[in-house]
PDB file of C-alpha atoms in Angstrom:
ATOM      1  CA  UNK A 134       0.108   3.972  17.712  1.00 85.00           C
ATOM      2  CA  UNK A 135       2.550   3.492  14.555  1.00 90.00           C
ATOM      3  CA  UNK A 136       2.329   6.020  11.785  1.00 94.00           C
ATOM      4  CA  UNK A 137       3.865   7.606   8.949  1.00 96.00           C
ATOM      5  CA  UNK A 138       3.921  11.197   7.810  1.00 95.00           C
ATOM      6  CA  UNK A 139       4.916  12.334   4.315  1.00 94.00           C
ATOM      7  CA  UNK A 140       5.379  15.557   3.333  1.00 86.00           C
ATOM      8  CA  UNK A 141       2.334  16.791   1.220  1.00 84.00           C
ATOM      9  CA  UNK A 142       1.963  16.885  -2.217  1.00 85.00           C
ATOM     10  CA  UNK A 143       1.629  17.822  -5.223  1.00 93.00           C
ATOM     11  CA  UNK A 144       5.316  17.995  -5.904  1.00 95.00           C
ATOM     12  CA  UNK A 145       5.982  19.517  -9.277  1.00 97.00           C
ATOM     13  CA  UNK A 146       9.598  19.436 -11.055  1.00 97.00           C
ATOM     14  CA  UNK A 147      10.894  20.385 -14.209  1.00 97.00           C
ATOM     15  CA  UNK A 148      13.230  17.083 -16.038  1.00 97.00           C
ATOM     16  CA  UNK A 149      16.706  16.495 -14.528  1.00 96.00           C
ATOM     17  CA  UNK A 150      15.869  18.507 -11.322  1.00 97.00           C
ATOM     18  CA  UNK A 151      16.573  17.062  -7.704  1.00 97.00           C
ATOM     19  CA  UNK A 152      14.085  15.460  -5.512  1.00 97.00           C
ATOM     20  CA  UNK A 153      13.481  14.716  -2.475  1.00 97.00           C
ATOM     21  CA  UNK A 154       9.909  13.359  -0.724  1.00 97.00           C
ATOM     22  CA  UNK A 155      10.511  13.930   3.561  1.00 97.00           C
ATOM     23  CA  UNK A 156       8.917  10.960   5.243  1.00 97.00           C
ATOM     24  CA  UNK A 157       9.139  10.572   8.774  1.00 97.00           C
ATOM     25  CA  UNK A 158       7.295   7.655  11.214  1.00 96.00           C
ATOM     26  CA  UNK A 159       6.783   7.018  15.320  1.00 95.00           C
ATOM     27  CA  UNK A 160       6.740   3.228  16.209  1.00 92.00           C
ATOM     28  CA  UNK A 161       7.757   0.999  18.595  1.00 87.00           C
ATOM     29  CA  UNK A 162      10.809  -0.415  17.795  1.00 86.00           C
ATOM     30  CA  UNK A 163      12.623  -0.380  14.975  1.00 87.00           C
ATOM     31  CA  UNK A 164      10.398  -1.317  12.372  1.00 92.00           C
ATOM     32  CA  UNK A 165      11.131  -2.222   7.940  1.00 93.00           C
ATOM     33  CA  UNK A 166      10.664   1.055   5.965  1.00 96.00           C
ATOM     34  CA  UNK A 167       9.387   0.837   2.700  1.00 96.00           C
ATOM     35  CA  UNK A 168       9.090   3.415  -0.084  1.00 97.00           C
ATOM     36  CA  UNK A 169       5.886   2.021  -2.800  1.00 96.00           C
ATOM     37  CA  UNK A 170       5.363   4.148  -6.100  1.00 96.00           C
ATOM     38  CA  UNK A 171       2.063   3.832  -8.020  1.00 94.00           C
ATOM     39  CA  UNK A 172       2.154   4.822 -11.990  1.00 94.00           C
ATOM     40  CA  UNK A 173      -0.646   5.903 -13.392  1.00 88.00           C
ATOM     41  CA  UNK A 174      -3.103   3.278 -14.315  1.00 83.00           C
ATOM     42  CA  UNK A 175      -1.080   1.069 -12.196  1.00 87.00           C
ATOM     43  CA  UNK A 176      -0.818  -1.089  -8.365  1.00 86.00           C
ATOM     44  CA  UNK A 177       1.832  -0.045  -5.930  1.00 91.00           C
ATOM     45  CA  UNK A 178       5.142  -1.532  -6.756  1.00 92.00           C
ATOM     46  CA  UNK A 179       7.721  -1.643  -4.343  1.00 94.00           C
ATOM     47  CA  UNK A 180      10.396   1.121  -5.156  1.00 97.00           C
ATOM     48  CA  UNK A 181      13.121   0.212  -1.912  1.00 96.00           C
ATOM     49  CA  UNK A 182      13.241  -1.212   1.509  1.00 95.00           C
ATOM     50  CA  UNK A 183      16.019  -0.439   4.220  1.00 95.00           C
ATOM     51  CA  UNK A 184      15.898  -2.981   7.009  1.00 91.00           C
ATOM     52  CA  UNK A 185      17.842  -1.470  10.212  1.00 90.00           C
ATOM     53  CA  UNK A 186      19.239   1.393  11.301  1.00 92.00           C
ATOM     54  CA  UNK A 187      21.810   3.198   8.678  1.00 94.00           C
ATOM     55  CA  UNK A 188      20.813   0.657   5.890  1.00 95.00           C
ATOM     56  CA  UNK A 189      20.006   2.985   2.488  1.00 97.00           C
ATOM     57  CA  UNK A 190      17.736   1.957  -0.045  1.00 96.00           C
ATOM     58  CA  UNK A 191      18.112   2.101  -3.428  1.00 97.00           C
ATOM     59  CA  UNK A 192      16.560   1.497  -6.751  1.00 97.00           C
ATOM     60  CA  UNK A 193      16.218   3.108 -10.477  1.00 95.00           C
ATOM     61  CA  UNK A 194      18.002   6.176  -8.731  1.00 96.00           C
ATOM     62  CA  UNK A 195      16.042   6.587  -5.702  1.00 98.00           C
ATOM     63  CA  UNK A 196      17.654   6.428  -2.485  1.00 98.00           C
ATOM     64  CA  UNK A 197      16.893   6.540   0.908  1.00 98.00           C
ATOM     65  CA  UNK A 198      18.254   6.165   4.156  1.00 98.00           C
ATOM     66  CA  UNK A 199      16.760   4.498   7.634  1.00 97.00           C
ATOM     67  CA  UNK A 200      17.895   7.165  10.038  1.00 96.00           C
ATOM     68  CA  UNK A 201      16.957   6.625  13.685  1.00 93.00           C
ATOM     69  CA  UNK A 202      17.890   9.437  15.011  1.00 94.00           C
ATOM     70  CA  UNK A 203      15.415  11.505  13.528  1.00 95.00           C
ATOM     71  CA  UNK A 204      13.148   8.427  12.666  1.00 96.00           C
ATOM     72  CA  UNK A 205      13.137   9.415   9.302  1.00 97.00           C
ATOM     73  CA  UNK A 206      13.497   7.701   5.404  1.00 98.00           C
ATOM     74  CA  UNK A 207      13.388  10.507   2.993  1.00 98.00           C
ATOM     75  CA  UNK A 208      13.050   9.812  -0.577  1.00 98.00           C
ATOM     76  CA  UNK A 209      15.566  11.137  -3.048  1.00 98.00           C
ATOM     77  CA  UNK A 210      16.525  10.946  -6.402  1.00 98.00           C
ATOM     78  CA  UNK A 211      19.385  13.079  -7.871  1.00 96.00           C
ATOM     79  CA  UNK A 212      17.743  14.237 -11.741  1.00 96.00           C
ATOM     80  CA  UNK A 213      14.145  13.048 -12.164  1.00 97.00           C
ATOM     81  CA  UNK A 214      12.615  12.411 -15.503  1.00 97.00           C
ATOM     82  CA  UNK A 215       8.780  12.431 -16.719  1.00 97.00           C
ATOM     83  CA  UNK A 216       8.929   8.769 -16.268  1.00 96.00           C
ATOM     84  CA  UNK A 217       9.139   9.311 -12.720  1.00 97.00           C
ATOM     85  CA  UNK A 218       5.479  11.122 -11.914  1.00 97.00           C
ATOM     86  CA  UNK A 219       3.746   9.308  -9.859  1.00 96.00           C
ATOM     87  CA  UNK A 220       2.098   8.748  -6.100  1.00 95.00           C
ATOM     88  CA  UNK A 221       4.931   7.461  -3.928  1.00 97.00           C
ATOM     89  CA  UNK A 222       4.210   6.207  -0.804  1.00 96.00           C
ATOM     90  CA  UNK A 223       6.436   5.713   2.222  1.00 97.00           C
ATOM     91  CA  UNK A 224       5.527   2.775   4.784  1.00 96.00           C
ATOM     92  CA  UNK A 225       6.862   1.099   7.721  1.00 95.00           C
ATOM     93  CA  UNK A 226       6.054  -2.753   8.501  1.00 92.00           C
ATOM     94  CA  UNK A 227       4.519  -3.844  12.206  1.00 87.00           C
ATOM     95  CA  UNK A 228       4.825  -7.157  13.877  1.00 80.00           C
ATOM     96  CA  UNK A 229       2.477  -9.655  11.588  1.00 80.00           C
ATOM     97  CA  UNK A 230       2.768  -8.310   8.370  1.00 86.00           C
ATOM     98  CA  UNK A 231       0.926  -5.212   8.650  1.00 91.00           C
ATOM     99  CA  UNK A 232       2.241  -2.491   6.364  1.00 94.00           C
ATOM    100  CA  UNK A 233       1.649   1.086   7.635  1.00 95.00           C
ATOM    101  CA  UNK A 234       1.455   3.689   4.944  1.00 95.00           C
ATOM    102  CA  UNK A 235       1.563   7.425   4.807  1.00 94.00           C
ATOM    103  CA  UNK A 236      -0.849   9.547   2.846  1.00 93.00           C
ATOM    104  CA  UNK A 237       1.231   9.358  -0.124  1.00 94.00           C
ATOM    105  CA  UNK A 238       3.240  12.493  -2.162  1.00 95.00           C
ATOM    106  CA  UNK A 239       2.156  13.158  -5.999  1.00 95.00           C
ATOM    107  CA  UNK A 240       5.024  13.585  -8.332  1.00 97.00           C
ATOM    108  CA  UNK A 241       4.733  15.270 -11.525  1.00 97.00           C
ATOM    109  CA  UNK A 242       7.619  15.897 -14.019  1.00 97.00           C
ATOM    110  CA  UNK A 243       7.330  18.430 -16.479  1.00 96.00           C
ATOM    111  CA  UNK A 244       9.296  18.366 -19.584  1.00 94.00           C
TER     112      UNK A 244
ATOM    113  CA  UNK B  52       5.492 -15.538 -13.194  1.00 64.00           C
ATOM    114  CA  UNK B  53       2.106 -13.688 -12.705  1.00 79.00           C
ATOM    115  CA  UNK B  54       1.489 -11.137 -10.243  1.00 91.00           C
ATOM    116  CA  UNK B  55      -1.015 -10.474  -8.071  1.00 94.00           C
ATOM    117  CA  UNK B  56      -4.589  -9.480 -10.223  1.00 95.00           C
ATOM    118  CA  UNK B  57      -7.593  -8.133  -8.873  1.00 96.00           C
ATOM    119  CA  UNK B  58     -11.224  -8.103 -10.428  1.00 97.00           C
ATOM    120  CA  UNK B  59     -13.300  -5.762 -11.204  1.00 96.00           C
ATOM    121  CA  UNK B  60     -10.872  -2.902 -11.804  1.00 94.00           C
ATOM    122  CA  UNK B  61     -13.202  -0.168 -11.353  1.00 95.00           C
ATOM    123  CA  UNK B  62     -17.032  -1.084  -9.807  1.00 97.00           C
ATOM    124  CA  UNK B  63     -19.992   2.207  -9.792  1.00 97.00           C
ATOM    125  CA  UNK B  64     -22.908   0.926  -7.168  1.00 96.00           C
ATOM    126  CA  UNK B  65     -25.398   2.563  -5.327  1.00 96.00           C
ATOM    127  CA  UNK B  66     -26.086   2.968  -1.875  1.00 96.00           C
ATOM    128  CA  UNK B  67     -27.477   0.041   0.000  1.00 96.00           C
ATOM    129  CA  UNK B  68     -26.190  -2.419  -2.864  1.00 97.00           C
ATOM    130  CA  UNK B  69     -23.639  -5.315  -2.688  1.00 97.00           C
ATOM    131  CA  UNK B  70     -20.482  -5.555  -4.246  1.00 97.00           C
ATOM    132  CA  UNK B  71     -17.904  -8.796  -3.911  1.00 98.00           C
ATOM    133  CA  UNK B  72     -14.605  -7.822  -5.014  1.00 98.00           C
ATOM    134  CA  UNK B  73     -11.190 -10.556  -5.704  1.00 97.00           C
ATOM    135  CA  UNK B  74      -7.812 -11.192  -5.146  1.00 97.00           C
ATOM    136  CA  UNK B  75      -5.725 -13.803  -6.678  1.00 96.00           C
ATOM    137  CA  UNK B  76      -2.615 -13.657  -4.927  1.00 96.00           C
ATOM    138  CA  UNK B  77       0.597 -15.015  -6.705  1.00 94.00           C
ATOM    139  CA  UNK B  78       0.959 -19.037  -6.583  1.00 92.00           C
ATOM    140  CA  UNK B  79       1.847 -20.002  -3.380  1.00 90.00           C
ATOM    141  CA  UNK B  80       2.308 -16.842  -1.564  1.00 92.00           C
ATOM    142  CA  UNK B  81       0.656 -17.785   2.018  1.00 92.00           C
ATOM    143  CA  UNK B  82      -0.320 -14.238   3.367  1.00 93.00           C
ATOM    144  CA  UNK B  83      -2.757 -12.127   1.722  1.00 95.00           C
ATOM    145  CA  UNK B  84      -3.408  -8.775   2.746  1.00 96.00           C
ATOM    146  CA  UNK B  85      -6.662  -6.267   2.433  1.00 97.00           C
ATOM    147  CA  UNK B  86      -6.139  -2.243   2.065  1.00 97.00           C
ATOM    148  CA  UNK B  87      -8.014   0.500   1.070  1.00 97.00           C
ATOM    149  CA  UNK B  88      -7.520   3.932   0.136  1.00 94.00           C
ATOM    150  CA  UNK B  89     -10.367   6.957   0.758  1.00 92.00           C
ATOM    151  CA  UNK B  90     -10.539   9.677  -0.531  1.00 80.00           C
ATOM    152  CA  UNK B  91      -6.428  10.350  -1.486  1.00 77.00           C
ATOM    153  CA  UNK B  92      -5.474   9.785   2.313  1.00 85.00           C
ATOM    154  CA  UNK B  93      -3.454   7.222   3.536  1.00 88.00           C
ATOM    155  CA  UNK B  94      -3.326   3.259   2.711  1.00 94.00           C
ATOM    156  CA  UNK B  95      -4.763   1.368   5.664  1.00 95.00           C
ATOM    157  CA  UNK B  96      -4.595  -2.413   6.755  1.00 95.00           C
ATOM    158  CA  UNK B  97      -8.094  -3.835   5.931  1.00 97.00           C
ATOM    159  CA  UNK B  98      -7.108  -7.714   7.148  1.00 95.00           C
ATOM    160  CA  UNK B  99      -4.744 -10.510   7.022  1.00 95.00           C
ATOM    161  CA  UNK B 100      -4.836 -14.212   5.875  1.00 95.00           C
ATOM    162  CA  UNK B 101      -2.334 -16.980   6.568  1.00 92.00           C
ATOM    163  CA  UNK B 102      -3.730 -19.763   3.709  1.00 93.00           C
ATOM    164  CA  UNK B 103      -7.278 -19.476   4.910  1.00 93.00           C
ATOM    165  CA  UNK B 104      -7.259 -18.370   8.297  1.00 93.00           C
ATOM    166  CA  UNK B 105      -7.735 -14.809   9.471  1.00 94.00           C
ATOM    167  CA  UNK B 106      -4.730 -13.939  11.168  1.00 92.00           C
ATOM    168  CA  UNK B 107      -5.610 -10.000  12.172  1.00 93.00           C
ATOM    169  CA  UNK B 108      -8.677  -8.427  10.909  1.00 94.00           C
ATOM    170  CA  UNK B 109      -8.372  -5.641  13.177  1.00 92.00           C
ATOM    171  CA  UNK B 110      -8.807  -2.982  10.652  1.00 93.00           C
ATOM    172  CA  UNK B 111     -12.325  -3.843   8.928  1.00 95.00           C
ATOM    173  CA  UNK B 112     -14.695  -0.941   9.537  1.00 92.00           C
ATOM    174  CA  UNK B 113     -17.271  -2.682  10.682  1.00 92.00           C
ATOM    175  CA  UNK B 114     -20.003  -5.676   9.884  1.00 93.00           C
ATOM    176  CA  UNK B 115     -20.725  -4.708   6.849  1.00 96.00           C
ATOM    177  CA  UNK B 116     -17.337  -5.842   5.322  1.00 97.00           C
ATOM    178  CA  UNK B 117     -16.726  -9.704   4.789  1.00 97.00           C
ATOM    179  CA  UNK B 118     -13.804 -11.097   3.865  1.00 97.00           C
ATOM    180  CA  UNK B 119     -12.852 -15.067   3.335  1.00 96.00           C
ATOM    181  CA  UNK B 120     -10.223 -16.709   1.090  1.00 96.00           C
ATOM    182  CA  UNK B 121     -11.499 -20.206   0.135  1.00 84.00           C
ATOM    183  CA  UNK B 122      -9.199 -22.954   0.272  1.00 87.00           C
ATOM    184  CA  UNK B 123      -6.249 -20.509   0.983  1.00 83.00           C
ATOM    185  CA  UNK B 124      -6.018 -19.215  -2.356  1.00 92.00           C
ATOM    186  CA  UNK B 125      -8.132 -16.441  -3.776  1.00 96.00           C
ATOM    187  CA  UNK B 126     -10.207 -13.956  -1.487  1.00 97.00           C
ATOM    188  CA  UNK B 127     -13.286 -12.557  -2.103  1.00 97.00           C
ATOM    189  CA  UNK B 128     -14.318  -9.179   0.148  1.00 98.00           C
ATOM    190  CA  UNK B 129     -17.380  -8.414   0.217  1.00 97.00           C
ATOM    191  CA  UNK B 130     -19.489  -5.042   1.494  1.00 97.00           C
ATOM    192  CA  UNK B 131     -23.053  -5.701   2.161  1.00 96.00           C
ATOM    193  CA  UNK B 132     -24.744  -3.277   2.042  1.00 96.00           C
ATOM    194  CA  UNK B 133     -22.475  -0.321   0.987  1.00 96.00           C
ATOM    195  CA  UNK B 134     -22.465   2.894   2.129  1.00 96.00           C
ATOM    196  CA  UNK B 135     -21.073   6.608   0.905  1.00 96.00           C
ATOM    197  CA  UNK B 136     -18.165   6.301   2.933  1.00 94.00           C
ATOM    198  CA  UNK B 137     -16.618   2.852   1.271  1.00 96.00           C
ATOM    199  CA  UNK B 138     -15.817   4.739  -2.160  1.00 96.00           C
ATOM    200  CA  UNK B 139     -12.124   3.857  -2.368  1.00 95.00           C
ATOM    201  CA  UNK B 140      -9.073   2.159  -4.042  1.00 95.00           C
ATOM    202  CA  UNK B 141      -9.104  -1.491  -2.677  1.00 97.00           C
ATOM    203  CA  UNK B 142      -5.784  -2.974  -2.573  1.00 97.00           C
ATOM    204  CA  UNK B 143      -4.610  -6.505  -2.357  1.00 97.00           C
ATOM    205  CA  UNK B 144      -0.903  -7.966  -1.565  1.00 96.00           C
ATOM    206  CA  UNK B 145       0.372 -11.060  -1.056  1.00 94.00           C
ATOM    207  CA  UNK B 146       3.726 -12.594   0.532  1.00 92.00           C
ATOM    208  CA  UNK B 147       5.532 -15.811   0.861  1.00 88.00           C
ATOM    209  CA  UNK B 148       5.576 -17.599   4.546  1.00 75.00           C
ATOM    210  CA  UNK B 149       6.912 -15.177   6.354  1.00 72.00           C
ATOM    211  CA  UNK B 150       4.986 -12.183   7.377  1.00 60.00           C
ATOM    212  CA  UNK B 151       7.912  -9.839   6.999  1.00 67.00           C
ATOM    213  CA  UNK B 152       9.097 -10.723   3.643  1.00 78.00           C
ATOM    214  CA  UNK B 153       8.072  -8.181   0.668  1.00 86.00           C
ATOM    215  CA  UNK B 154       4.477  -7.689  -0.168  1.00 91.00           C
ATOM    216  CA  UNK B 155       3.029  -7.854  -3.913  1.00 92.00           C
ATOM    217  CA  UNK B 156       0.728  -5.593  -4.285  1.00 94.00           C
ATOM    218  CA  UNK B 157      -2.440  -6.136  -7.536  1.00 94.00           C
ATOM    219  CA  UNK B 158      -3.876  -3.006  -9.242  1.00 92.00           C
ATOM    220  CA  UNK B 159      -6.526  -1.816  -6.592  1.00 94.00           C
ATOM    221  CA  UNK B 160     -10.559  -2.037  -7.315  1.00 96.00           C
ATOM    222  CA  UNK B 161     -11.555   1.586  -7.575  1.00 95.00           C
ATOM    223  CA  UNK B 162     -15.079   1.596  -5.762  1.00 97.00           C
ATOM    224  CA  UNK B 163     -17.635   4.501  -6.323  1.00 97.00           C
ATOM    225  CA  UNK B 164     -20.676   4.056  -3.887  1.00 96.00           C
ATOM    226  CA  UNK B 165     -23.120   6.580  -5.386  1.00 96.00           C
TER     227      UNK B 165
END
């Protein structure tokens, strides 16, 4: 079946340093990737989406790019700040509606 | 605009009790969608309305979990009776007609089943 792998967390980075989250998926198809963040004390929001193949996401500094090839959507963002720790998740969307969602990567961002 | 809201936020039962938790999805999103987190693992697919009809409810863990959405607006699940094993962040989304277009997601129910 569909799923999602992220790479485990927690990821812990001093202010202005460079991140990136590895997320990679199996499906059928070529599915919607998604990348959700959760804030403390808050619901998922949706951070990006790509679409199709070679699309790149993008949003508040985050990027990421739908790569078939190596069925992967890594998350990356070139200087983080505090403001950015948080649980991001990465997801892929079946047929229906269904969102399929990795385990989920905690950021934290030290001063 | 409001966005999706979910009550209670946070819900401490014992074993064998029931607990009903909501969703009011935003105004006139058609599909509303169940998830739960355990334990820090993944987000999994609970079930999915169209207005009020269940249009895949394949991942409910069994019996004990009912969901309904009266009148195609706000959905009630409900887990009767509760076990260890349901402790989790419930989740709630919603979407406009069609199935593949962006999903809202509320502020989760945190469930402890003591």
């Amino acid at each position: 079946g569909d799923s999602v792998t992220q790479m485990e967390g927690p990821v812990t980075l001093s202010e202005e340093a460079f991140l990136t989250i590895n997320c990679t998926y199996t499906a059928t198809g070529y599915p919607s990737l998604f990348w959700y963040v959760q804030y403390p004390g808050e619901g998922l929001q949706l951070l990006l989406k790509a679409t199709k193949a070679d699309d790149k996401g993008s949003n508040k500094g985050f990027e990421a790019t739908y790569r078939k090839e190596t069925t992967s959507f890594h998350l990356e963002k070139g200087s983080v700040q505090v403001s950015d720790s948080a649980v991001y998740f990465c997801a892929l969307l079946r047929w229906g509606g269904k969102l399929i969602f990795g385990q989920g990567t905690e950021l934290s961002v030290k001063p | 605009e409001a966005g999706v809201t979910q009550f209670p936020s946070h819900s401490v039962i014992e074993k064998g009790q029931t607990v009903t938790l909501r969703c009011d999805p935003i105004s006139g999103h058609d599909n509303l969608y169940w998830y739960r987190r355990v334990m820090g693992k993944e987000i999994k697919f609970l079930l999915h309305f169209v207005k009020e009809s269940k249009q895949d409810e394949s991942g409910m863990p069994n019996n004990r979990f009912l969901a309904e959405r009266t009148g195609g607006t706000y959905s009630t699940l409900k887990v009767q009776p509760a076990e260890l094993e349901d402790s989790g962040v419930y989740f709630c989304a919603s979407s406009q007609a069609e199935p593949g277009e962006t999903q809202y997601f509320g502020p989760g129910t945190r469930l402890l089943v003591l």
